[in-house]
């Protein structure tokens, strides 16, 4: 059995030992049940780290215990450091985040097919509203320098115009890293180290294991087998290593209102701006709120006030940071095992909720906060009567006439119960806190897009899916159906079983990433010209362009281009 390393502190008025005594046994049970090899956490109240603990192993073979000082790869929490550095540059008068990125990164340019010719601003990128694709697979998992993306992207299309829809972009943050280098005339890593990491005395934080005081945790797959940690090109998006105790120091920037660091690192005003709702005017985002670049008010804790959070998942590591800015509480949870993201999120939310309960109990005249109501005009358009919707869970068919919802992948049918104003309850759904059945679903037409939306237990609405175009597959695209192989493969992160297939009168791009999963990823396509198609839907990985390039015109040979990869057809 593993040992568990813990430190619990008493704040000026609260004793957090009760919280750790209550939660530690449950966390141990959960990580054993979920086969998570190692996990660490830290809880911050104001300017103090009030609980930090390690669970399980950082090296299972050597029985080396995880501690709060064990570094993990933190994934997209790196974006918080890149955003903070960008705002530092603005505060020093070096940039204006509402100016085009090209003003500070002259070579940056991407192709667009949209009539909206608004430039992509730095704020657009910080808030994931730039329209830049999510990833560029070619070269993502190797030692290529992220600065090369500026030239590679010149031949790629944007997925959407700026401020059209929330669409997560890793390579957008790599471009911010390139901008930071271009302005500072030194490396991105040097800037982050000098202006943030060293200033906060984060000794177990950096971009390469050799720079850390302790060696980082090993990485484990779902079978608890050690896996090689791959190099990452997109360092400004997801390349940082850090420990729970070090990230607790980072959290104190946001929970310690009287910190002198607000003068030496960044001002109170910029900290507040990072928590401000940035996309209130973007209709397609519904209640998916984002700051700079914190995700805002999405957790299920009712009486927490304003909650800001950001997670990270890279290959085998997962992390989740949450801050209650109204009550100066923050938590970081990290794990070293593939598939641990949902567990990490759950633990972070539970720890924050219990800390809030403890702090609320000690506060005089505390009035519990009431969950916000998020009304949405969801009366369907008369022409909106259902259809096939592209979702992150695959194709989902909504029939508002027959009142059925069908998951196309497994043909599971769920009956719908009609409600006023065009909403439907899912049959046998569980009651929410107010006794209402949840979740609820409906359709809505916004501009040219018909979307399926859901309302959760907290009354927040989210875009769940986008209507699949009902168009015949053009003959030139039907001829391209078949199996393909990548001819510019990255050996460290291969992509195989590439195909164009037809199902239910729709064309799909299929491929597999064997380092991540044995499952085939299938993305529905909508051909828009004889040589271009886009992935159907809105948001992450959607709206991205697949191009056909003539390779050998005399022989009629073509190449399939997507995400920087080149594929040739090998069979029908």
Coordinates of C-alpha atoms in Angstrom, one line a residue:
X1 CA 0.0 0.0 0.0
X2 CA 1.3 3.5 -0.8
X3 CA 2.1 6.1 1.8
X4 CA 0.3 9.4 1.6
X5 CA 2.3 12.6 2.3
X6 CA 0.2 15.4 3.8
X7 CA 0.6 18.9 5.3
X8 CA -2.3 20.6 6.9
X9 CA -2.2 24.2 8.3
X10 CA -4.5 26.3 10.3
X11 CA -5.3 29.7 9.0
X12 CA -5.8 32.7 11.2
X13 CA -9.3 31.6 12.2
X14 CA -10.0 28.2 10.6
X15 CA -8.6 24.7 11.2
X16 CA -8.4 22.8 8.0
X17 CA -7.3 19.6 9.6
X18 CA -10.9 18.5 9.9
X19 CA -11.4 18.9 6.2
X20 CA -8.3 16.9 5.3
X21 CA -9.2 14.2 7.8
X22 CA -12.6 13.9 6.3
X23 CA -11.6 14.0 2.6
X24 CA -8.3 12.2 2.5
X25 CA -9.7 8.7 3.0
X26 CA -12.3 9.3 0.3
X27 CA -9.7 10.5 -2.2
X28 CA -7.5 7.4 -1.5
X29 CA -10.5 5.2 -2.1
X30 CA -11.4 7.0 -5.3
X31 CA -7.9 6.9 -6.9
X32 CA -7.6 3.2 -6.0
X33 CA -11.0 2.5 -7.5
X34 CA -10.2 4.5 -10.7
X35 CA -6.7 3.0 -11.0
X36 CA -5.0 6.4 -10.7
X37 CA -1.4 5.8 -9.9
X38 CA -0.6 9.2 -8.4
X39 CA -2.4 12.4 -7.5
X40 CA -1.5 15.6 -5.6
X41 CA -3.5 18.6 -4.4
X42 CA -3.2 21.9 -2.6
X43 CA -5.8 24.2 -1.1
X44 CA -5.3 27.9 -0.7
X45 CA -7.1 30.3 1.6
X46 CA -6.1 33.9 1.0
X47 CA -2.3 34.1 1.4
X48 CA -1.9 30.6 2.9
X49 CA -1.6 27.1 1.7
X50 CA -3.9 25.4 4.2
X51 CA -3.7 21.8 2.9
X52 CA -1.4 20.0 0.5
X53 CA -1.2 16.3 0.1
X54 CA 0.2 13.6 -2.2
X55 CA -1.6 10.3 -2.9
X56 CA -0.2 7.1 -4.5
X57 CA 3.0 6.9 -6.5
X58 CA 5.1 9.0 -8.8
X59 CA 7.2 5.9 -9.6
X60 CA 5.2 2.7 -9.0
X61 CA 8.1 0.3 -9.7
X62 CA 10.3 2.0 -7.1
X63 CA 7.4 2.6 -4.7
X64 CA 8.3 6.3 -4.8
X65 CA 5.4 8.3 -3.2
X66 CA 3.7 11.3 -4.7
X67 CA 4.1 14.5 -2.6
X68 CA 2.8 18.0 -3.0
X69 CA 6.2 18.9 -4.4
X70 CA 6.1 16.3 -7.2
X71 CA 6.0 18.0 -10.6
X72 CA 3.4 17.0 -13.1
X73 CA 2.9 18.2 -16.7
X74 CA 0.0 20.6 -16.2
X75 CA -1.3 20.8 -19.7
X76 CA -3.5 23.8 -20.6
X77 CA -3.0 25.4 -17.2
X78 CA 0.1 26.7 -19.0
X79 CA -2.2 29.0 -20.9
X80 CA -2.8 30.9 -17.6
X81 CA 0.9 31.7 -17.5
X82 CA 0.9 32.8 -21.2
X83 CA -2.1 35.0 -20.6
X84 CA -0.6 36.5 -17.5
X85 CA 2.6 37.3 -19.4
X86 CA 0.6 38.8 -22.3
X87 CA -1.2 41.1 -19.8
X88 CA 2.1 42.0 -18.2
X89 CA 3.3 43.2 -21.6
X90 CA 0.2 45.3 -22.0
X91 CA 0.6 46.8 -18.6
X92 CA 4.1 47.9 -19.6
X93 CA 2.8 49.5 -22.7
X94 CA 4.5 47.0 -25.1
X95 CA 1.2 45.8 -26.7
X96 CA -2.5 46.5 -26.8
X97 CA -4.5 43.3 -26.6
X98 CA -7.3 44.8 -28.7
X99 CA -4.9 45.3 -31.7
X100 CA -4.4 42.7 -34.4
X101 CA -1.8 40.0 -33.6
X102 CA -0.2 40.8 -36.9
X103 CA 0.8 44.3 -35.5
X104 CA 3.3 42.5 -33.3
X105 CA 3.9 39.3 -35.3
X106 CA 4.2 40.6 -38.8
X107 CA 4.4 37.3 -40.7
X108 CA 1.2 36.0 -39.2
X109 CA -1.5 35.4 -41.8
X110 CA -4.2 32.8 -42.5
X111 CA -6.5 32.2 -45.3
X112 CA -10.2 32.9 -44.8
X113 CA -13.4 32.3 -46.8
X114 CA -15.6 34.6 -44.7
X115 CA -16.9 38.0 -45.7
X116 CA -16.1 39.3 -42.2
X117 CA -12.5 40.5 -42.7
X118 CA -12.0 41.7 -39.1
X119 CA -8.4 41.1 -38.0
X120 CA -7.6 38.5 -35.3
X121 CA -6.8 40.5 -32.1
X122 CA -4.7 39.3 -29.1
X123 CA -7.9 39.4 -27.0
X124 CA -9.6 37.1 -29.5
X125 CA -6.8 34.6 -29.0
X126 CA -6.8 34.9 -25.2
X127 CA -10.5 34.2 -25.1
X128 CA -10.6 31.4 -27.8
X129 CA -12.6 33.5 -30.2
X130 CA -10.0 33.9 -32.9
X131 CA -11.3 31.3 -35.2
X132 CA -7.8 29.7 -35.4
X133 CA -8.1 25.9 -35.6
X134 CA -7.7 23.9 -32.4
X135 CA -4.5 22.1 -33.3
X136 CA -2.0 21.5 -36.1
X137 CA -1.3 17.8 -35.8
X138 CA 1.8 17.8 -37.9
X139 CA 4.7 18.3 -35.6
X140 CA 2.6 18.7 -32.4
X141 CA 4.4 16.0 -30.4
X142 CA 8.0 16.5 -31.2
X143 CA 10.9 19.0 -30.5
X144 CA 9.9 21.3 -33.3
X145 CA 9.9 24.9 -32.1
X146 CA 6.4 26.4 -31.9
X147 CA 7.6 29.6 -33.6
X148 CA 7.6 27.6 -36.9
X149 CA 3.8 27.7 -36.8
X150 CA 3.7 31.2 -38.1
X151 CA 4.9 30.0 -41.5
X152 CA 2.9 26.8 -41.4
X153 CA -0.4 28.5 -40.8
X154 CA -0.1 30.7 -43.8
X155 CA -1.4 27.8 -45.9
X156 CA -4.2 27.0 -43.5
X157 CA -7.8 28.4 -43.2
X158 CA -9.4 29.9 -40.2
X159 CA -12.4 27.9 -38.9
X160 CA -14.5 31.0 -38.1
X161 CA -14.4 34.7 -38.2
X162 CA -13.3 36.4 -35.0
X163 CA -15.8 36.6 -32.1
X164 CA -18.2 34.2 -33.9
X165 CA -18.1 31.3 -31.4
X166 CA -16.0 29.9 -28.5
X167 CA -13.6 27.5 -30.2
X168 CA -10.6 26.3 -28.1
X169 CA -7.3 26.8 -29.8
X170 CA -3.9 25.5 -28.6
X171 CA -2.0 26.9 -31.6
X172 CA -3.5 30.3 -30.9
X173 CA -1.6 30.3 -27.6
X174 CA 1.5 29.1 -29.4
X175 CA 1.2 32.2 -31.6
X176 CA 1.0 34.3 -28.4
X177 CA 4.3 32.7 -27.4
X178 CA 5.8 33.7 -30.7
X179 CA 4.6 37.2 -30.2
X180 CA 6.2 37.3 -26.7
X181 CA 9.5 36.2 -28.2
X182 CA 9.3 38.7 -31.0
X183 CA 8.8 41.6 -28.6
X184 CA 11.1 40.5 -25.8
X185 CA 14.0 39.3 -28.1
X186 CA 14.5 36.3 -25.9
X187 CA 12.8 32.9 -25.5
X188 CA 9.2 32.5 -24.3
X189 CA 10.6 30.2 -21.5
X190 CA 13.0 32.9 -20.3
X191 CA 10.2 35.5 -20.2
X192 CA 7.9 33.2 -18.1
X193 CA 10.7 32.1 -15.8
X194 CA 11.9 35.7 -15.2
X195 CA 8.6 37.5 -14.9
X196 CA 6.4 34.8 -13.2
X197 CA 8.1 31.6 -12.0
X198 CA 11.1 33.1 -10.3
X199 CA 9.1 36.0 -8.9
X200 CA 6.8 33.5 -7.2
X201 CA 9.7 31.3 -5.9
X202 CA 8.3 28.3 -7.8
X203 CA 11.3 26.0 -7.6
X204 CA 9.5 22.9 -9.1
X205 CA 8.1 24.7 -12.1
X206 CA 9.6 24.9 -15.6
X207 CA 9.5 23.7 -19.2
X208 CA 12.1 21.0 -19.0
X209 CA 12.7 18.3 -16.3
X210 CA 16.3 19.4 -16.0
X211 CA 15.3 22.8 -14.6
X212 CA 13.2 21.3 -11.8
X213 CA 14.3 20.7 -8.2
X214 CA 12.6 17.3 -8.2
X215 CA 12.1 15.0 -11.1
X216 CA 8.6 15.0 -12.5
X217 CA 6.2 12.1 -12.0
X218 CA 6.3 9.3 -14.4
X219 CA 3.3 9.0 -16.8
X220 CA 0.9 6.0 -16.7
X221 CA -1.7 4.6 -19.1
X222 CA -5.0 3.1 -18.1
X223 CA -3.3 -0.2 -17.3
X224 CA -0.9 1.6 -14.9
X225 CA 2.0 0.9 -17.3
X226 CA 4.8 3.6 -17.5
X227 CA 4.7 5.5 -20.8
X228 CA 7.3 7.8 -22.4
X229 CA 6.7 11.5 -22.0
X230 CA 6.7 13.0 -25.4
X231 CA 8.1 16.4 -26.3
X232 CA 5.5 19.1 -27.0
X233 CA 5.8 21.7 -29.7
X234 CA 3.0 23.9 -28.3
X235 CA 4.9 24.9 -25.1
X236 CA 3.0 28.1 -24.5
X237 CA -0.3 26.2 -24.7
X238 CA 0.4 23.1 -22.6
X239 CA 4.2 22.5 -22.0
X240 CA 4.6 23.5 -18.4
X241 CA 5.6 21.2 -15.5
X242 CA 4.7 22.2 -11.9
X243 CA 3.8 20.8 -8.5
X244 CA 0.7 21.3 -6.3
X245 CA 2.6 23.5 -3.8
X246 CA 4.1 25.7 -6.6
X247 CA 0.7 26.1 -8.3
X248 CA -0.7 27.1 -4.9
X249 CA 1.8 30.0 -4.9
X250 CA 0.4 30.9 -8.3
X251 CA -3.2 30.7 -7.0
X252 CA -2.3 33.2 -4.2
X253 CA -1.9 35.9 -6.9
X254 CA -5.7 35.6 -7.3
X255 CA -6.7 34.9 -3.6
X256 CA -4.5 37.2 -1.7
X257 CA -6.0 40.6 -2.2
X258 CA -3.3 42.5 -0.3
X259 CA -0.3 40.8 -1.8
X260 CA 2.6 42.9 -2.7
X261 CA 3.0 40.7 -5.8
X262 CA 0.2 42.7 -7.4
X263 CA 2.7 45.5 -7.6
X264 CA 5.7 43.5 -8.7
X265 CA 4.0 40.9 -11.0
X266 CA 0.7 42.4 -12.1
X267 CA -1.8 45.0 -10.9
X268 CA -5.1 44.4 -9.2
X269 CA -6.8 45.8 -12.2
X270 CA -5.4 43.2 -14.5
X271 CA -6.2 40.4 -12.1
X272 CA -9.8 41.6 -12.1
X273 CA -9.8 41.8 -15.9
X274 CA -8.8 38.1 -16.1
X275 CA -12.0 37.3 -14.3
X276 CA -14.3 39.5 -16.4
X277 CA -16.9 37.9 -18.7
X278 CA -15.5 38.4 -22.2
X279 CA -18.1 36.8 -24.5
X280 CA -21.5 38.1 -23.3
X281 CA -22.4 39.3 -26.8
X282 CA -21.6 36.0 -28.6
X283 CA -25.0 34.4 -29.1
X284 CA -23.7 31.0 -30.0
X285 CA -21.9 30.7 -26.7
X286 CA -25.1 30.8 -24.6
X287 CA -23.9 30.4 -21.0
X288 CA -20.4 29.2 -21.7
X289 CA -18.6 32.2 -20.1
X290 CA -14.9 32.8 -20.5
X291 CA -12.5 35.3 -19.0
X292 CA -8.8 35.8 -19.9
X293 CA -8.7 32.8 -20.2
X294 CA -10.5 31.5 -17.1
X295 CA -13.6 29.5 -17.6
X296 CA -16.3 31.3 -15.5
X297 CA -19.2 30.1 -13.4
X298 CA -19.6 26.6 -14.8
X299 CA -19.2 24.4 -11.7
X300 CA -22.2 23.0 -9.8
X301 CA -21.5 24.6 -6.4
X302 CA -24.4 26.9 -5.7
X303 CA -23.1 29.1 -2.9
X304 CA -19.6 29.7 -4.1
X305 CA -20.0 33.1 -5.6
X306 CA -18.0 33.6 -8.8
X307 CA -15.9 30.6 -9.7
X308 CA -13.0 30.7 -12.2
X309 CA -11.4 27.4 -13.4
X310 CA -9.0 26.0 -15.9
X311 CA -8.0 22.4 -16.5
X312 CA -5.3 20.7 -18.5
X313 CA -5.0 17.3 -20.2
X314 CA -1.9 16.1 -22.1
X315 CA -1.5 12.5 -23.0
X316 CA -1.3 10.9 -19.5
X317 CA -1.6 13.8 -17.2
X318 CA -4.7 15.7 -16.0
X319 CA -5.0 18.9 -13.8
X320 CA -7.7 21.2 -12.6
X321 CA -7.4 24.6 -10.9
X322 CA -10.5 26.3 -9.4
X323 CA -10.8 29.7 -7.6
X324 CA -13.6 31.2 -5.7
X325 CA -12.7 34.9 -6.1
X326 CA -15.5 36.1 -3.8
X327 CA -14.1 34.0 -0.9
X328 CA -10.4 34.0 -1.7
X329 CA -10.2 30.2 -1.9
X330 CA -8.4 28.2 -4.6
X331 CA -7.6 24.5 -5.2
X332 CA -5.3 22.6 -7.6
X333 CA -5.5 18.9 -8.3
X334 CA -3.2 16.9 -10.6
X335 CA -2.9 13.2 -11.6
X336 CA -0.4 11.2 -13.6
X337 CA -2.7 8.6 -15.2
X338 CA -4.5 8.6 -18.6
X339 CA -8.2 9.0 -18.3
X340 CA -8.1 10.7 -14.9
X341 CA -9.6 14.1 -16.0
X342 CA -13.1 13.6 -14.8
X343 CA -11.9 12.3 -11.4
X344 CA -9.5 15.2 -11.0
X345 CA -12.3 17.6 -11.8
X346 CA -14.6 15.9 -9.3
X347 CA -12.0 16.0 -6.5
X348 CA -11.2 19.7 -7.1
X349 CA -14.9 20.6 -6.9
X350 CA -15.5 18.6 -3.8
X351 CA -12.4 20.1 -2.0
X352 CA -13.5 23.6 -2.9
X353 CA -17.1 23.0 -1.8
X354 CA -16.0 21.6 1.6
X355 CA -13.6 24.5 2.1
X356 CA -16.4 26.9 1.3
X357 CA -18.7 25.1 3.8
X358 CA -16.0 25.5 6.4
X359 CA -15.4 29.2 5.6
X360 CA -19.1 29.9 5.5
X361 CA -19.6 28.4 8.9
X362 CA -17.0 30.8 10.4
X363 CA -18.4 33.9 8.6
X364 CA -20.8 36.1 10.6
X365 CA -24.0 37.2 8.9
X366 CA -23.3 34.9 5.9
X367 CA -26.2 34.7 3.5
X368 CA -26.0 31.7 1.1
X369 CA -25.9 32.9 -2.5
X370 CA -28.7 31.9 -4.8
X371 CA -27.9 30.3 -8.1
X372 CA -28.2 32.7 -11.1
X373 CA -31.1 32.2 -13.5
X374 CA -30.1 32.0 -17.1
X375 CA -33.2 32.6 -19.2
X376 CA -33.0 31.8 -22.9
X377 CA -35.6 32.6 -25.5
X378 CA -35.8 29.0 -26.7
X379 CA -39.0 29.0 -28.7
X380 CA -38.1 27.0 -31.8
X381 CA -38.4 28.4 -35.2
X382 CA -41.5 27.0 -37.0
X383 CA -39.2 25.3 -39.6
X384 CA -37.2 23.7 -36.8
X385 CA -38.5 20.2 -36.4
X386 CA -35.4 18.2 -35.6
X387 CA -32.7 16.4 -37.5
X388 CA -29.2 14.9 -37.1
X389 CA -27.0 16.9 -34.9
X390 CA -23.2 16.8 -34.7
X391 CA -22.1 16.6 -31.0
X392 CA -19.0 15.7 -29.1
X393 CA -20.7 12.3 -28.4
X394 CA -21.2 11.6 -32.0
X395 CA -24.3 12.0 -34.2
X396 CA -27.5 12.5 -32.3
X397 CA -30.9 12.6 -33.9
X398 CA -33.6 14.8 -32.5
X399 CA -37.2 14.3 -33.7
X400 CA -39.5 16.9 -32.1
X401 CA -42.6 15.4 -33.9
X402 CA -42.2 11.9 -32.7
X403 CA -40.6 13.3 -29.5
X404 CA -37.6 11.1 -29.6
X405 CA -33.8 11.6 -29.1
X406 CA -31.6 8.9 -30.7
X407 CA -27.9 8.4 -30.2
X408 CA -26.9 7.3 -33.7
X409 CA -23.8 5.4 -32.7
X410 CA -25.6 2.8 -30.5
X411 CA -29.2 3.4 -31.7
X412 CA -30.3 4.2 -28.1
X413 CA -33.7 6.0 -28.1
X414 CA -34.8 8.3 -25.4
X415 CA -38.4 9.5 -25.2
X416 CA -38.9 13.3 -24.8
X417 CA -41.5 14.9 -22.6
X418 CA -42.8 18.2 -24.0
X419 CA -42.7 21.3 -21.8
X420 CA -43.8 24.9 -22.4
X421 CA -41.8 27.2 -24.7
X422 CA -40.4 24.5 -26.9
X423 CA -38.3 22.6 -24.2
X424 CA -38.3 18.8 -23.7
X425 CA -37.4 16.8 -20.7
X426 CA -35.5 13.5 -21.2
X427 CA -37.7 10.6 -20.1
X428 CA -36.5 9.2 -16.7
X429 CA -34.2 12.2 -16.1
X430 CA -33.4 12.9 -12.5
X431 CA -34.9 15.9 -10.6
X432 CA -32.6 18.9 -10.0
X433 CA -32.2 20.9 -6.8
X434 CA -35.5 22.7 -7.5
X435 CA -37.4 19.5 -8.2
X436 CA -37.4 20.1 -11.9
X437 CA -36.5 17.3 -14.3
X438 CA -33.1 17.8 -15.9
X439 CA -31.5 18.1 -18.3
X440 CA -33.8 19.8 -20.8
X441 CA -33.2 20.1 -24.6
X442 CA -34.6 22.2 -27.4
X443 CA -33.5 23.6 -30.8
X444 CA -32.7 27.2 -31.7
X445 CA -31.8 28.9 -34.9
X446 CA -29.1 31.6 -34.6
X447 CA -28.1 33.2 -37.9
X448 CA -27.4 30.4 -40.4
X449 CA -26.9 27.8 -37.7
X450 CA -29.6 25.5 -36.1
X451 CA -28.3 24.2 -32.8
X452 CA -29.5 21.8 -30.1
X453 CA -29.2 23.3 -26.7
X454 CA -29.4 21.8 -23.2
X455 CA -30.2 23.3 -19.9
X456 CA -28.5 21.8 -16.8
X457 CA -29.4 21.6 -13.2
X458 CA -28.1 25.0 -12.5
X459 CA -30.4 26.5 -15.2
X460 CA -27.5 27.2 -17.5
X461 CA -27.8 26.6 -21.2
X462 CA -25.1 25.2 -23.4
X463 CA -24.8 24.4 -27.1
X464 CA -24.9 20.6 -27.4
X465 CA -24.9 20.1 -31.1
X466 CA -25.1 21.6 -34.6
X467 CA -27.5 20.5 -37.3
X468 CA -25.9 18.3 -39.9
X469 CA -26.4 19.7 -43.5
X470 CA -28.8 17.5 -45.5
X471 CA -27.0 17.6 -48.8
X472 CA -26.1 15.0 -51.4
X473 CA -22.4 14.1 -51.5
X474 CA -20.9 15.6 -54.7
X475 CA -19.7 13.0 -57.3
X476 CA -16.1 14.2 -57.1
X477 CA -16.1 13.6 -53.3
X478 CA -17.7 10.2 -53.7
X479 CA -14.8 9.2 -56.0
X480 CA -12.4 9.9 -53.1
X481 CA -14.0 7.5 -50.7
X482 CA -11.5 4.9 -49.5
X483 CA -8.5 4.3 -47.3
X484 CA -5.5 6.7 -47.0
X485 CA -2.0 6.7 -45.5
X486 CA -0.1 9.6 -44.1
X487 CA 3.1 10.3 -46.1
X488 CA 4.6 12.9 -43.8
X489 CA 4.1 10.9 -40.6
X490 CA 5.5 11.9 -37.2
X491 CA 7.1 8.8 -35.8
X492 CA 6.6 9.9 -32.2
X493 CA 2.9 10.4 -32.6
X494 CA 1.6 8.4 -35.6
X495 CA -1.9 8.8 -37.1
X496 CA -3.2 5.8 -39.0
X497 CA -6.4 4.2 -40.5
X498 CA -7.2 7.4 -42.3
X499 CA -10.3 7.1 -44.4
X500 CA -13.1 8.9 -46.2
X501 CA -16.3 6.9 -45.8
X502 CA -20.0 7.4 -46.5
X503 CA -22.7 6.6 -43.8
X504 CA -26.3 7.7 -43.9
X505 CA -25.7 9.9 -46.9
X506 CA -23.0 11.8 -45.0
X507 CA -19.2 11.7 -45.7
X508 CA -16.8 11.2 -42.8
X509 CA -13.1 11.7 -42.3
X510 CA -11.8 8.9 -40.1
X511 CA -8.5 8.4 -38.4
X512 CA -6.9 6.9 -35.3
X513 CA -4.3 8.2 -32.8
X514 CA -2.9 4.9 -31.4
X515 CA -0.9 6.7 -28.7
X516 CA -4.1 7.9 -27.2
X517 CA -6.7 5.3 -28.1
X518 CA -7.5 2.3 -30.3
X519 CA -10.8 4.0 -31.3
X520 CA -11.4 5.6 -34.7
X521 CA -12.2 9.3 -34.6
X522 CA -14.9 10.2 -37.1
X523 CA -15.6 13.7 -38.2
X524 CA -18.5 14.5 -40.5
X525 CA -17.5 16.7 -43.5
X526 CA -19.4 19.2 -45.6
X527 CA -17.9 19.7 -49.0
X528 CA -18.0 23.3 -50.0
X529 CA -16.1 23.2 -53.3
X530 CA -14.7 20.4 -55.5
X531 CA -11.4 20.5 -53.6
X532 CA -12.4 21.7 -50.1
X533 CA -14.5 20.4 -47.2
X534 CA -15.0 21.5 -43.6
X535 CA -15.6 19.5 -40.5
X536 CA -19.3 20.0 -39.5
X537 CA -20.2 21.7 -36.3
X538 CA -19.3 24.6 -34.0
X539 CA -16.4 24.8 -31.5
X540 CA -13.4 22.7 -30.9
X541 CA -12.0 20.8 -34.0
X542 CA -15.1 22.0 -36.0
X543 CA -15.1 24.2 -39.1
X544 CA -11.6 23.1 -40.0
X545 CA -10.7 22.6 -43.6
X546 CA -9.7 19.5 -45.5
X547 CA -8.1 20.3 -48.9
X548 CA -7.5 18.2 -52.0
X549 CA -4.3 18.9 -53.9
X550 CA -3.4 17.6 -57.3
X551 CA -0.2 15.6 -57.0
X552 CA 0.3 13.9 -60.3
X553 CA -2.2 15.5 -62.7
X554 CA -1.3 13.2 -65.6
X555 CA -2.2 10.1 -63.5
X556 CA -5.0 11.8 -61.7
X557 CA -3.4 11.4 -58.3
X558 CA -4.5 13.5 -55.4
X559 CA -3.4 14.2 -51.9
X560 CA -5.7 14.8 -48.9
X561 CA -4.4 17.6 -46.7
X562 CA -5.6 18.2 -43.1
X563 CA -4.0 19.7 -40.0
X564 CA -0.6 19.9 -41.7
X565 CA -0.7 16.2 -42.7
X566 CA -0.6 14.9 -46.2
X567 CA -2.3 11.6 -47.1
X568 CA -2.5 9.6 -50.3
X569 CA -5.2 7.1 -51.3
X570 CA -4.2 3.4 -51.0
X571 CA -7.5 1.6 -51.6
X572 CA -11.2 2.0 -52.3

